[in-house]
Coordinates of C-alpha atoms in Angstrom, one line a residue:
Chain A
E1 CA 95.7 94.2 126.0
T2 CA 97.2 97.5 125.4
G3 CA 96.5 100.5 123.2
V4 CA 93.6 100.3 120.8
T5 CA 92.2 96.9 119.7
Q6 CA 89.8 96.1 117.0
T7 CA 87.9 93.0 116.1
P8 CA 87.5 91.3 113.8
R9 CA 90.6 91.9 111.8
H10 CA 89.0 90.7 108.6
L11 CA 85.4 90.5 107.6
V12 CA 83.7 89.3 104.5
M13 CA 80.0 90.0 104.2
G14 CA 77.2 90.0 101.7
M15 CA 75.2 93.0 100.9
T16 CA 72.2 91.7 102.9
N17 CA 74.1 90.8 106.0
K18 CA 74.3 92.7 109.3
K19 CA 77.6 92.7 111.2
S20 CA 79.3 94.8 113.7
L21 CA 82.9 96.1 114.2
K22 CA 84.2 96.5 117.7
C23 CA 86.9 98.8 119.0
E24 CA 88.3 99.0 122.6
Q25 CA 90.8 101.4 123.9
H26 CA 92.9 100.7 127.0
L27 CA 94.4 104.2 127.3
G28 CA 91.8 105.9 129.5
H29 CA 91.0 108.3 126.8
N30 CA 87.7 110.3 126.5
A31 CA 87.3 110.5 122.7
M32 CA 87.0 107.8 120.1
Y33 CA 86.9 107.9 116.3
W34 CA 86.0 105.8 113.3
Y35 CA 87.9 106.3 110.0
K36 CA 87.5 104.7 106.6
Q37 CA 90.5 104.1 104.3
S38 CA 89.7 103.2 100.7
A39 CA 92.3 102.4 98.1
K40 CA 94.0 105.5 96.7
K41 CA 92.0 107.9 98.9
P42 CA 93.0 109.7 102.1
L43 CA 91.7 108.5 105.4
E44 CA 88.2 109.8 105.9
L45 CA 86.8 110.7 109.3
M46 CA 83.4 109.1 109.8
F47 CA 82.3 109.6 113.4
V48 CA 83.6 111.2 116.5
Y49 CA 82.5 110.5 120.1
N50 CA 83.5 112.7 123.0
F51 CA 82.6 111.4 126.5
K52 CA 80.3 108.9 124.8
E53 CA 78.4 111.6 122.9
Q54 CA 78.5 111.8 119.1
T55 CA 80.0 115.1 118.0
E56 CA 80.6 114.4 114.4
N57 CA 78.9 112.5 111.6
N58 CA 80.8 113.3 108.4
S59 CA 77.8 112.7 106.1
V60 CA 78.1 109.0 106.5
P61 CA 75.3 106.9 105.0
S62 CA 72.8 105.5 107.4
R63 CA 73.8 101.9 106.6
F64 CA 76.7 102.7 109.0
S65 CA 75.4 103.0 112.6
P66 CA 77.9 103.8 115.4
E67 CA 77.4 103.0 119.1
C68 CA 79.5 104.2 122.0
P69 CA 78.2 102.5 125.2
N70 CA 81.1 103.9 127.3
S71 CA 84.3 105.8 126.8
S72 CA 86.3 102.6 126.3
H73 CA 84.2 100.9 123.6
L74 CA 83.0 101.9 120.2
F75 CA 81.0 99.8 117.7
L76 CA 80.2 100.3 114.1
H77 CA 77.0 98.4 113.1
L78 CA 76.8 97.5 109.4
H79 CA 73.7 96.6 107.3
T80 CA 72.9 96.4 103.6
L81 CA 76.3 97.6 102.6
Q82 CA 77.5 98.2 99.0
P83 CA 80.6 96.8 97.4
E84 CA 82.1 100.3 97.4
D85 CA 82.0 100.1 101.2
S86 CA 84.9 97.6 101.1
A87 CA 87.8 99.3 102.8
L88 CA 90.0 99.3 105.9
Y89 CA 88.1 100.7 108.9
L90 CA 90.2 102.2 111.6
C91 CA 89.4 103.1 115.1
A92 CA 91.3 105.7 117.1
S93 CA 91.2 107.3 120.5
S94 CA 92.6 110.5 122.1
Q95 CA 92.4 112.5 125.3
I96 CA 90.7 115.8 124.4
W97 CA 91.4 118.9 126.3
S98 CA 94.8 117.5 127.0
E99 CA 98.1 119.1 126.1
T100 CA 98.5 117.3 122.8
Y101 CA 95.2 115.6 121.6
E102 CA 97.4 112.9 120.2
Q103 CA 95.5 110.2 118.4
Y104 CA 96.3 106.5 118.7
F105 CA 95.1 104.0 116.2
G106 CA 94.0 100.4 116.2
P107 CA 95.1 97.8 113.6
G108 CA 92.0 98.1 111.6
T109 CA 89.3 95.8 110.2
R110 CA 89.6 94.9 106.6
L111 CA 86.0 94.7 105.3
T112 CA 85.1 93.1 102.0
V113 CA 81.5 93.4 100.8
T114 CA 80.5 90.8 98.2
Chain B
K1 CA 88.4 123.9 105.5
Q2 CA 91.7 122.1 106.2
E3 CA 93.4 120.5 103.3
V4 CA 96.6 118.5 103.6
T5 CA 98.9 117.7 100.7
Q6 CA 102.0 115.4 100.8
I7 CA 104.8 115.4 98.3
P8 CA 106.1 113.2 96.8
A9 CA 103.4 110.5 96.5
A10 CA 106.1 107.9 96.3
L11 CA 109.9 107.8 96.9
S12 CA 112.5 105.1 96.3
V13 CA 115.9 105.5 97.8
P14 CA 119.0 103.3 98.4
E15 CA 119.7 102.2 101.9
G16 CA 121.7 104.7 104.0
E17 CA 120.4 107.8 102.3
N18 CA 119.0 110.8 104.2
L19 CA 115.5 111.9 103.0
V20 CA 112.8 114.5 103.5
L21 CA 109.1 114.0 103.2
N22 CA 107.0 117.1 102.8
C23 CA 103.5 118.1 104.1
S24 CA 101.6 121.3 103.5
F25 CA 98.3 122.4 105.1
T26 CA 95.9 125.2 104.3
D27 CA 94.6 126.3 107.7
S28 CA 97.5 127.4 109.9
A29 CA 95.4 127.8 113.0
I30 CA 96.5 124.4 114.2
Y31 CA 97.6 123.4 117.7
N32 CA 99.6 120.4 116.6
L33 CA 100.5 118.2 113.6
Q34 CA 101.1 114.5 113.6
W35 CA 103.2 112.2 111.5
F36 CA 102.2 108.5 111.2
R37 CA 103.6 105.4 109.6
Q38 CA 101.4 102.8 108.0
D39 CA 102.6 99.3 106.9
P40 CA 100.6 97.6 104.1
G41 CA 97.2 96.5 105.4
K42 CA 97.9 97.7 108.9
G43 CA 96.8 100.4 111.2
L44 CA 98.7 103.7 111.8
T45 CA 101.6 104.1 114.2
S46 CA 102.2 107.6 115.6
L47 CA 105.7 108.7 114.9
L48 CA 105.9 112.3 116.0
L49 CA 103.5 115.0 117.2
I50 CA 104.7 118.6 117.0
Q51 CA 102.8 121.1 119.1
S52 CA 102.2 124.6 117.7
S53 CA 104.6 126.1 120.2
Q54 CA 107.4 123.8 119.0
R55 CA 109.4 124.1 115.8
E56 CA 110.6 120.6 115.7
Q57 CA 110.5 117.2 117.4
T58 CA 113.0 114.3 117.3
S59 CA 112.7 110.6 117.8
G60 CA 115.8 108.5 117.0
R61 CA 116.5 108.9 113.3
L62 CA 113.4 110.9 112.7
N63 CA 113.1 114.7 112.9
A64 CA 109.9 116.6 112.2
S65 CA 109.7 120.3 111.8
L66 CA 106.7 122.6 111.7
D67 CA 106.4 126.1 110.2
K68 CA 102.8 127.3 110.8
S69 CA 103.3 130.6 109.0
S70 CA 104.0 128.9 105.7
G71 CA 101.7 125.9 106.4
R72 CA 104.5 123.4 106.0
S73 CA 105.9 120.4 107.9
T74 CA 108.8 118.1 107.0
L75 CA 109.8 114.7 108.2
Y76 CA 113.5 114.0 107.9
I77 CA 114.7 110.4 108.1
A78 CA 118.4 109.9 108.6
A79 CA 120.4 106.9 107.4
S80 CA 117.4 105.2 105.9
Q81 CA 117.0 101.4 106.3
P82 CA 114.9 98.8 104.4
G83 CA 112.7 98.6 107.6
D84 CA 111.7 102.2 107.1
S85 CA 109.8 101.1 103.9
A86 CA 106.1 102.1 104.6
T87 CA 103.6 104.8 103.8
Y88 CA 104.1 108.0 105.9
L89 CA 101.0 110.1 106.6
C90 CA 100.8 113.7 107.8
A91 CA 97.6 114.9 109.7
A92 CA 96.6 118.3 110.8
P93 CA 93.5 119.3 112.9
Q94 CA 90.4 120.7 111.3
G95 CA 90.1 124.2 112.7
G96 CA 90.8 124.2 116.4
S97 CA 89.1 120.8 116.9
E98 CA 90.3 117.3 117.6
K99 CA 89.3 116.1 114.1
L100 CA 92.3 115.2 112.0
V101 CA 92.6 115.8 108.2
F102 CA 95.0 113.4 106.5
G103 CA 97.1 113.7 103.4
K104 CA 97.3 110.9 100.9
G105 CA 100.7 109.9 102.2
T106 CA 104.1 109.3 100.8
K107 CA 105.0 105.7 100.0
L108 CA 108.7 105.1 100.8
T109 CA 110.7 102.2 99.6
V110 CA 114.3 101.8 100.9
N111 CA 116.3 99.4 98.7
P112 CA 119.0 97.3 100.3

């Protein structure tokens, strides 16, 4: 695997379910990000992890719970979601304190909450 | 707070035409700016990253420019092809951080 991978690619869940999204980066980066992309809205940054430590929680509801066990893996745990949480969830990584801070994105998980 | 605006929201052109996509940002204290491409339902592909010390960056038929003083960046696509049809996103950092703020994108359609 190369770059940034995300699983699953598609997820349908009921409002009472608990599920998790997984992201893995194979680039040796030290920062990882979760973004949400809803229809007709700009990408919204949700969480930032630098060196496995959370440095940003952009006022995200507690029904979204991130986990970063190491610098290569990032999870987003989901529980009691609402239909308005249906969106494309994108993971990204970058090398902070590098020359460019360029971010690389995964293919996303299309989440549908029924 | 950084805000990013992209104009136009949508653009339809015939194949072979040269075109310019515009991006403006409110906080000029940026160290770089990135342009991305997104195909329907897919993730983002990084096209070009311009560092604050550069005025432009080129990759194949793509050329991106950056004018920090005016808070503007442009993406120039030469000799457009139907395969260029996608949404193009501009992103600038929030303050001096690694956190990116995205515009809403320009949806480009290149007609054969």
